[in-house]
């Protein structure tokens, strides 16, 4: 009976993994979140209305009030965020094309959540990714030497824990995802504000900065309109908050997109190894055949 249940679940898992990877096309290099236990850290503070001059803070990749090097700004985010412990969350609401069989697919509205908790140096870390359309959740725990991954549907484990290589720091801190969003728009400095001793710079974009918008934010999408984005960066270079909204065409119909990324906590965050990961690692060391090596990477699992 159990074997038949597992066999029936395998196609469902495949569809779920496709759905979880069907969203942000440039974000495929970054995911890896949480369900981690963390102590109280500093609550992330985003800037309110800009009230001070734009000359207050110098940011990597920003010159003459414009973002001229998105990669440099994303690298600064990576370095500064990895220097602290943190919790981040990214939420994307979009319609995506999902495979429903060998030769069939459909457009489905989804809310895709990626959450990460990590200690200083992005090690150890916990990752959680879920998608509202299928009810699946992908979880991972990792450190300097390994990563343990599993998939659930509801409370049932539908992919047994597997052990593999740890995700790179760039993925844990969402460096590639941040860079992709920054490259997409014509960002300029809207202002800056100091809150509780920390200065925040607000960047805004109202036009795309790409020549070809095919597959830009959603696989198979094109003809983006009504694009706008706001990014808040602190004086150390951490992207504290990022929001994107737009409409796009997918299979002949228009759909709405909204994306939000935020640093929920920064500093004094700790991560505990979950019991399921501990058991999987113990099993892998007790046998000549490690448990499920060669883990398939979940959606943006860091590239």
mmCIF file of C-alpha atoms in Angstrom:
data_model
loop_
_atom_site.group_PDB
_atom_site.id
_atom_site.type_symbol
_atom_site.label_atom_id
_atom_site.label_comp_id
_atom_site.label_asym_id
_atom_site.label_seq_id
_atom_site.Cartn_x
_atom_site.Cartn_y
_atom_site.Cartn_z
ATOM 1 C CA UNK A 1 0.000 0.000 0.000
ATOM 2 C CA UNK A 2 2.720 2.443 0.962
ATOM 3 C CA UNK A 3 4.623 1.718 -2.263
ATOM 4 C CA UNK A 4 1.555 2.548 -4.372
ATOM 5 C CA UNK A 5 1.052 5.790 -2.420
ATOM 6 C CA UNK A 6 4.645 6.818 -3.051
ATOM 7 C CA UNK A 7 4.352 5.943 -6.749
ATOM 8 C CA UNK A 8 1.227 8.092 -7.061
ATOM 9 C CA UNK A 9 2.969 10.954 -5.258
ATOM 10 C CA UNK A 10 6.005 11.076 -7.564
ATOM 11 C CA UNK A 11 4.268 12.801 -10.532
ATOM 12 C CA UNK A 12 2.709 15.264 -8.104
ATOM 13 C CA UNK A 13 6.133 16.080 -6.671
ATOM 14 C CA UNK A 14 7.493 16.633 -10.173
ATOM 15 C CA UNK A 15 4.677 19.064 -10.973
ATOM 16 C CA UNK A 16 5.214 20.851 -7.662
ATOM 17 C CA UNK A 17 8.920 21.292 -8.311
ATOM 18 C CA UNK A 18 8.129 22.681 -11.759
ATOM 19 C CA UNK A 19 5.645 25.094 -10.254
ATOM 20 C CA UNK A 20 8.054 26.183 -7.561
ATOM 21 C CA UNK A 21 10.658 26.893 -10.222
ATOM 22 C CA UNK A 22 8.290 28.532 -12.701
ATOM 23 C CA UNK A 23 8.394 32.007 -11.250
ATOM 24 C CA UNK A 24 11.122 34.618 -11.242
ATOM 25 C CA UNK A 25 13.352 33.673 -14.147
ATOM 26 C CA UNK A 26 16.477 35.417 -12.907
ATOM 27 C CA UNK A 27 15.884 34.418 -9.284
ATOM 28 C CA UNK A 28 16.688 30.799 -9.978
ATOM 29 C CA UNK A 29 20.045 31.247 -8.368
ATOM 30 C CA UNK A 30 18.803 32.201 -4.990
ATOM 31 C CA UNK A 31 16.641 30.461 -2.517
ATOM 32 C CA UNK A 32 17.255 28.814 0.697
ATOM 33 C CA UNK A 33 15.065 29.570 3.821
ATOM 34 C CA UNK A 34 13.837 28.811 7.245
ATOM 35 C CA UNK A 35 11.552 27.475 9.820
ATOM 36 C CA UNK A 36 14.566 28.099 11.866
ATOM 37 C CA UNK A 37 14.586 28.995 15.517
ATOM 38 C CA UNK A 38 16.071 32.415 15.980
ATOM 39 C CA UNK A 39 16.587 34.707 18.907
ATOM 40 C CA UNK A 40 15.262 38.229 18.895
ATOM 41 C CA UNK A 41 17.324 40.350 16.572
ATOM 42 C CA UNK A 42 16.987 43.910 15.393
ATOM 43 C CA UNK A 43 13.724 44.337 13.543
ATOM 44 C CA UNK A 44 14.466 45.560 10.053
ATOM 45 C CA UNK A 45 13.630 49.227 9.694
ATOM 46 C CA UNK A 46 12.821 50.639 6.294
ATOM 47 C CA UNK A 47 13.038 54.274 5.400
ATOM 48 C CA UNK A 48 9.943 56.395 5.428
ATOM 49 C CA UNK A 49 9.496 59.462 3.243
ATOM 50 C CA UNK A 50 12.894 60.792 2.192
ATOM 51 C CA UNK A 51 13.742 63.933 4.101
ATOM 52 C CA UNK A 52 17.510 64.407 3.834
ATOM 53 C CA UNK A 53 19.767 65.041 0.861
ATOM 54 C CA UNK A 54 20.767 62.248 -1.498
ATOM 55 C CA UNK A 55 24.428 62.995 -0.743
ATOM 56 C CA UNK A 56 24.179 61.558 2.768
ATOM 57 C CA UNK A 57 25.371 58.052 1.822
ATOM 58 C CA UNK A 58 27.636 56.679 -0.889
ATOM 59 C CA UNK A 59 26.420 53.331 -2.228
ATOM 60 C CA UNK A 60 28.335 50.874 -4.396
ATOM 61 C CA UNK A 61 27.152 51.015 -7.998
ATOM 62 C CA UNK A 62 25.406 54.377 -7.581
ATOM 63 C CA UNK A 63 26.774 57.464 -9.339
ATOM 64 C CA UNK A 64 25.237 60.887 -9.889
ATOM 65 C CA UNK A 65 22.002 59.753 -8.297
ATOM 66 C CA UNK A 66 21.577 56.706 -10.564
ATOM 67 C CA UNK A 67 22.236 52.981 -10.271
ATOM 68 C CA UNK A 68 24.918 52.389 -12.901
ATOM 69 C CA UNK A 69 26.206 49.002 -11.711
ATOM 70 C CA UNK A 70 23.542 46.674 -10.316
ATOM 71 C CA UNK A 71 26.098 43.904 -9.794
ATOM 72 C CA UNK A 72 28.245 46.113 -7.561
ATOM 73 C CA UNK A 73 25.243 47.078 -5.449
ATOM 74 C CA UNK A 74 24.193 43.419 -5.179
ATOM 75 C CA UNK A 75 27.739 42.420 -4.212
ATOM 76 C CA UNK A 76 27.717 45.041 -1.459
ATOM 77 C CA UNK A 77 24.416 43.584 -0.242
ATOM 78 C CA UNK A 78 25.932 40.093 -0.218
ATOM 79 C CA UNK A 79 29.004 41.155 1.732
ATOM 80 C CA UNK A 80 27.154 43.268 4.296
ATOM 81 C CA UNK A 81 24.308 40.810 4.906
ATOM 82 C CA UNK A 82 26.655 37.829 5.250
ATOM 83 C CA UNK A 83 28.641 39.775 7.843
ATOM 84 C CA UNK A 84 25.640 39.566 10.178
ATOM 85 C CA UNK A 85 22.994 37.032 11.136
ATOM 86 C CA UNK A 86 19.642 37.650 9.498
ATOM 87 C CA UNK A 87 16.180 36.581 8.415
ATOM 88 C CA UNK A 88 14.826 37.442 4.965
ATOM 89 C CA UNK A 89 11.571 36.822 3.147
ATOM 90 C CA UNK A 90 10.600 37.059 -0.520
ATOM 91 C CA UNK A 91 6.987 36.802 -1.706
ATOM 92 C CA UNK A 92 5.946 36.694 -5.356
ATOM 93 C CA UNK A 93 2.326 36.803 -6.498
ATOM 94 C CA UNK A 94 2.031 35.940 -10.178
ATOM 95 C CA UNK A 95 0.395 33.737 -12.777
ATOM 96 C CA UNK A 96 2.746 31.085 -14.145
ATOM 97 C CA UNK A 97 2.628 28.213 -16.628
ATOM 98 C CA UNK A 98 2.662 24.847 -14.895
ATOM 99 C CA UNK A 99 3.151 21.449 -16.476
ATOM 100 C CA UNK A 100 0.217 19.149 -15.768
ATOM 101 C CA UNK A 101 1.445 16.152 -17.750
ATOM 102 C CA UNK A 102 3.841 15.003 -20.489
ATOM 103 C CA UNK A 103 2.254 17.297 -23.104
ATOM 104 C CA UNK A 104 -0.106 19.522 -21.138
ATOM 105 C CA UNK A 105 0.178 22.669 -19.051
ATOM 106 C CA UNK A 106 -1.975 25.426 -17.640
ATOM 107 C CA UNK A 107 -1.714 28.972 -16.296
ATOM 108 C CA UNK A 108 -2.002 29.022 -12.510
ATOM 109 C CA UNK A 109 -2.085 31.897 -10.034
ATOM 110 C CA UNK A 110 0.424 31.354 -7.242
ATOM 111 C CA UNK A 111 1.910 32.929 -4.162
ATOM 112 C CA UNK A 112 5.495 31.779 -3.860
ATOM 113 C CA UNK A 113 7.239 32.320 -0.520
ATOM 114 C CA UNK A 114 10.966 31.978 0.127
ATOM 115 C CA UNK A 115 12.241 32.504 3.663
ATOM 116 C CA UNK A 116 15.814 32.287 4.963
ATOM 117 C CA UNK A 117 17.294 32.384 8.453
ATOM 118 C CA UNK A 118 21.078 32.348 8.812
ATOM 119 C CA UNK A 119 23.798 33.069 11.306
ATOM 120 C CA UNK A 120 26.856 35.220 10.591
ATOM 121 C CA UNK A 121 28.644 34.128 7.440
ATOM 122 C CA UNK A 122 25.376 32.595 6.179
ATOM 123 C CA UNK A 123 26.248 29.409 8.084
ATOM 124 C CA UNK A 124 24.364 27.553 9.415
ATOM 125 C CA UNK A 125 21.133 28.408 7.634
ATOM 126 C CA UNK A 126 17.572 27.194 7.206
ATOM 127 C CA UNK A 127 15.394 27.551 4.143
ATOM 128 C CA UNK A 128 11.694 27.215 3.471
ATOM 129 C CA UNK A 129 9.906 27.630 0.162
ATOM 130 C CA UNK A 130 6.199 27.145 -0.405
ATOM 131 C CA UNK A 131 3.705 27.653 -3.192
ATOM 132 C CA UNK A 132 0.003 28.217 -2.650
ATOM 133 C CA UNK A 133 -1.087 26.498 -5.860
ATOM 134 C CA UNK A 134 0.100 23.019 -4.884
ATOM 135 C CA UNK A 135 0.458 23.162 -1.116
ATOM 136 C CA UNK A 136 4.020 21.900 -1.270
ATOM 137 C CA UNK A 137 6.825 23.077 0.999
ATOM 138 C CA UNK A 138 10.545 22.603 0.407
ATOM 139 C CA UNK A 139 12.834 22.770 3.434
ATOM 140 C CA UNK A 140 16.591 22.733 3.853
ATOM 141 C CA UNK A 141 19.173 23.051 6.598
ATOM 142 C CA UNK A 142 22.837 23.580 5.802
ATOM 143 C CA UNK A 143 26.231 24.486 7.210
ATOM 144 C CA UNK A 144 29.793 24.784 5.873
ATOM 145 C CA UNK A 145 29.974 21.186 4.698
ATOM 146 C CA UNK A 146 26.513 19.885 3.828
ATOM 147 C CA UNK A 147 22.871 20.547 3.094
ATOM 148 C CA UNK A 148 19.876 18.378 3.996
ATOM 149 C CA UNK A 149 16.730 18.836 1.912
ATOM 150 C CA UNK A 150 13.181 17.465 2.035
ATOM 151 C CA UNK A 151 9.722 18.146 0.545
ATOM 152 C CA UNK A 152 6.349 18.104 2.280
ATOM 153 C CA UNK A 153 2.727 18.296 1.242
ATOM 154 C CA UNK A 154 0.779 19.468 4.225
ATOM 155 C CA UNK A 155 2.282 17.560 7.151
ATOM 156 C CA UNK A 156 3.310 14.554 5.052
ATOM 157 C CA UNK A 157 6.894 14.108 3.881
ATOM 158 C CA UNK A 158 6.652 13.317 0.160
ATOM 159 C CA UNK A 159 10.383 13.400 -0.557
ATOM 160 C CA UNK A 160 12.589 11.811 2.063
ATOM 161 C CA UNK A 161 15.497 13.910 3.343
ATOM 162 C CA UNK A 162 18.520 13.869 1.045
ATOM 163 C CA UNK A 163 22.052 15.026 1.763
ATOM 164 C CA UNK A 164 24.162 17.090 -0.622
ATOM 165 C CA UNK A 165 26.504 20.034 -0.991
ATOM 166 C CA UNK A 166 25.730 23.253 0.911
ATOM 167 C CA UNK A 167 24.277 26.208 -0.945
ATOM 168 C CA UNK A 168 26.749 28.990 -1.760
ATOM 169 C CA UNK A 169 26.634 32.136 0.327
ATOM 170 C CA UNK A 170 25.463 34.131 -2.705
ATOM 171 C CA UNK A 171 22.243 32.134 -2.714
ATOM 172 C CA UNK A 172 21.605 32.220 1.008
ATOM 173 C CA UNK A 173 21.770 36.035 0.976
ATOM 174 C CA UNK A 174 19.731 36.290 -2.292
ATOM 175 C CA UNK A 175 22.518 38.120 -4.112
ATOM 176 C CA UNK A 176 21.481 37.011 -7.616
ATOM 177 C CA UNK A 177 17.803 37.701 -7.014
ATOM 178 C CA UNK A 178 18.578 41.219 -5.799
ATOM 179 C CA UNK A 179 20.897 41.835 -8.763
ATOM 180 C CA UNK A 180 18.213 40.727 -11.210
ATOM 181 C CA UNK A 181 15.617 43.106 -9.847
ATOM 182 C CA UNK A 182 18.135 45.970 -9.774
ATOM 183 C CA UNK A 183 19.197 45.370 -13.391
ATOM 184 C CA UNK A 184 15.597 45.401 -14.565
ATOM 185 C CA UNK A 185 14.771 49.036 -13.753
ATOM 186 C CA UNK A 186 16.037 52.581 -14.329
ATOM 187 C CA UNK A 187 16.710 53.195 -10.634
ATOM 188 C CA UNK A 188 17.484 56.654 -9.352
ATOM 189 C CA UNK A 189 17.995 57.957 -5.830
ATOM 190 C CA UNK A 190 14.732 59.354 -4.481
ATOM 191 C CA UNK A 191 16.103 60.447 -1.118
ATOM 192 C CA UNK A 192 17.535 59.321 2.195
ATOM 193 C CA UNK A 193 16.544 59.327 5.820
ATOM 194 C CA UNK A 194 18.221 58.526 9.122
ATOM 195 C CA UNK A 195 16.240 56.346 11.523
ATOM 196 C CA UNK A 196 17.618 55.408 14.945
ATOM 197 C CA UNK A 197 21.135 56.285 13.836
ATOM 198 C CA UNK A 198 21.037 54.282 10.580
ATOM 199 C CA UNK A 199 20.760 56.023 7.223
ATOM 200 C CA UNK A 200 18.555 54.498 4.529
ATOM 201 C CA UNK A 201 18.602 55.413 0.847
ATOM 202 C CA UNK A 202 15.463 54.978 -1.262
ATOM 203 C CA UNK A 203 15.833 54.031 -4.930
ATOM 204 C CA UNK A 204 12.904 54.209 -7.333
ATOM 205 C CA UNK A 205 12.280 53.024 -10.895
ATOM 206 C CA UNK A 206 9.295 53.621 -13.169
ATOM 207 C CA UNK A 207 10.650 52.205 -16.431
ATOM 208 C CA UNK A 208 12.315 48.950 -17.408
ATOM 209 C CA UNK A 209 15.982 49.152 -18.328
ATOM 210 C CA UNK A 210 16.059 46.039 -20.532
ATOM 211 C CA UNK A 211 15.701 45.852 -24.308
ATOM 212 C CA UNK A 212 13.905 42.504 -24.307
ATOM 213 C CA UNK A 213 11.412 41.813 -21.528
ATOM 214 C CA UNK A 214 10.627 38.220 -22.538
ATOM 215 C CA UNK A 215 10.839 35.901 -19.513
ATOM 216 C CA UNK A 216 11.863 38.894 -17.422
ATOM 217 C CA UNK A 217 10.168 38.152 -14.099
ATOM 218 C CA UNK A 218 8.040 35.136 -15.013
ATOM 219 C CA UNK A 219 8.974 32.288 -17.356
ATOM 220 C CA UNK A 220 7.128 32.638 -20.671
ATOM 221 C CA UNK A 221 6.035 36.221 -19.994
ATOM 222 C CA UNK A 222 6.429 39.293 -22.214
ATOM 223 C CA UNK A 223 5.099 42.785 -22.952
ATOM 224 C CA UNK A 224 5.453 44.239 -19.460
ATOM 225 C CA UNK A 225 3.542 47.410 -18.587
ATOM 226 C CA UNK A 226 2.886 49.614 -15.554
ATOM 227 C CA UNK A 227 6.246 48.682 -14.055
ATOM 228 C CA UNK A 228 7.364 50.321 -10.827
ATOM 229 C CA UNK A 229 9.862 49.379 -8.146
ATOM 230 C CA UNK A 230 11.154 50.776 -4.864
ATOM 231 C CA UNK A 231 14.316 49.632 -3.087
ATOM 232 C CA UNK A 232 15.552 50.678 0.352
ATOM 233 C CA UNK A 233 19.278 50.233 1.051
ATOM 234 C CA UNK A 234 20.970 50.922 4.379
ATOM 235 C CA UNK A 235 24.295 52.702 4.789
ATOM 236 C CA UNK A 236 26.172 49.369 4.915
ATOM 237 C CA UNK A 237 24.775 48.286 1.559
ATOM 238 C CA UNK A 238 22.120 45.814 2.740
ATOM 239 C CA UNK A 239 18.967 45.882 0.621
ATOM 240 C CA UNK A 240 16.473 46.087 3.477
ATOM 241 C CA UNK A 241 13.343 46.137 1.313
ATOM 242 C CA UNK A 242 12.458 45.746 -2.356
ATOM 243 C CA UNK A 243 9.055 45.936 -4.034
ATOM 244 C CA UNK A 244 8.108 45.380 -7.670
ATOM 245 C CA UNK A 245 4.745 45.674 -9.404
ATOM 246 C CA UNK A 246 3.850 45.282 -13.074
ATOM 247 C CA UNK A 247 1.462 43.674 -15.531
ATOM 248 C CA UNK A 248 2.569 41.231 -18.210
ATOM 249 C CA UNK A 249 1.283 39.021 -20.995
ATOM 250 C CA UNK A 250 1.226 35.249 -20.674
ATOM 251 C CA UNK A 251 -0.437 33.021 -23.256
ATOM 252 C CA UNK A 252 -2.373 35.914 -24.724
ATOM 253 C CA UNK A 253 -3.785 37.270 -21.461
ATOM 254 C CA UNK A 254 -2.596 39.984 -19.106
ATOM 255 C CA UNK A 255 -1.705 39.226 -15.502
ATOM 256 C CA UNK A 256 -0.573 41.165 -12.433
ATOM 257 C CA UNK A 257 2.794 40.719 -10.737
ATOM 258 C CA UNK A 258 3.823 41.789 -7.261
ATOM 259 C CA UNK A 259 7.119 40.984 -5.562
ATOM 260 C CA UNK A 260 8.387 41.917 -2.127
ATOM 261 C CA UNK A 261 11.743 41.152 -0.532
ATOM 262 C CA UNK A 262 12.619 42.290 2.967
ATOM 263 C CA UNK A 263 15.118 41.771 5.737
ATOM 264 C CA UNK A 264 12.935 40.898 8.708
ATOM 265 C CA UNK A 265 15.719 40.732 11.289
ATOM 266 C CA UNK A 266 19.377 41.691 11.314
ATOM 267 C CA UNK A 267 21.784 40.639 14.073
ATOM 268 C CA UNK A 268 21.645 38.248 17.075
ATOM 269 C CA UNK A 269 19.785 35.587 15.085
ATOM 270 C CA UNK A 270 20.561 31.920 15.795
ATOM 271 C CA UNK A 271 19.657 28.824 13.805
ATOM 272 C CA UNK A 272 19.030 25.376 15.259
ATOM 273 C CA UNK A 273 19.426 22.122 13.371
ATOM 274 C CA UNK A 274 15.981 20.526 12.966
ATOM 275 C CA UNK A 275 15.505 16.991 14.228
ATOM 276 C CA UNK A 276 14.652 15.643 10.769
ATOM 277 C CA UNK A 277 17.968 16.949 9.410
ATOM 278 C CA UNK A 278 19.899 15.486 12.346
ATOM 279 C CA UNK A 279 18.368 12.074 11.745
ATOM 280 C CA UNK A 280 19.099 12.216 8.005
ATOM 281 C CA UNK A 281 22.741 13.109 8.607
ATOM 282 C CA UNK A 282 23.075 10.343 11.181
ATOM 283 C CA UNK A 283 21.623 7.831 8.727
ATOM 284 C CA UNK A 284 23.974 9.014 5.990
ATOM 285 C CA UNK A 285 27.052 8.419 8.167
ATOM 286 C CA UNK A 286 25.906 4.983 9.341
ATOM 287 C CA UNK A 287 25.685 3.457 5.868
ATOM 288 C CA UNK A 288 27.979 3.034 2.890
ATOM 289 C CA UNK A 289 25.134 4.386 0.768
ATOM 290 C CA UNK A 290 24.494 7.999 1.899
ATOM 291 C CA UNK A 291 20.859 9.046 2.081
ATOM 292 C CA UNK A 292 19.693 10.464 -1.246
ATOM 293 C CA UNK A 293 22.802 12.240 -2.443
ATOM 294 C CA UNK A 294 22.439 14.377 -5.528
ATOM 295 C CA UNK A 295 19.601 16.537 -4.227
ATOM 296 C CA UNK A 296 17.655 18.431 -6.897
ATOM 297 C CA UNK A 297 17.864 22.128 -6.127
ATOM 298 C CA UNK A 298 14.643 23.826 -5.110
ATOM 299 C CA UNK A 299 13.623 27.003 -6.932
ATOM 300 C CA UNK A 300 16.149 29.590 -6.525
ATOM 301 C CA UNK A 301 18.463 27.408 -4.682
ATOM 302 C CA UNK A 302 21.636 29.424 -4.863
ATOM 303 C CA UNK A 303 23.652 29.075 -7.980
#
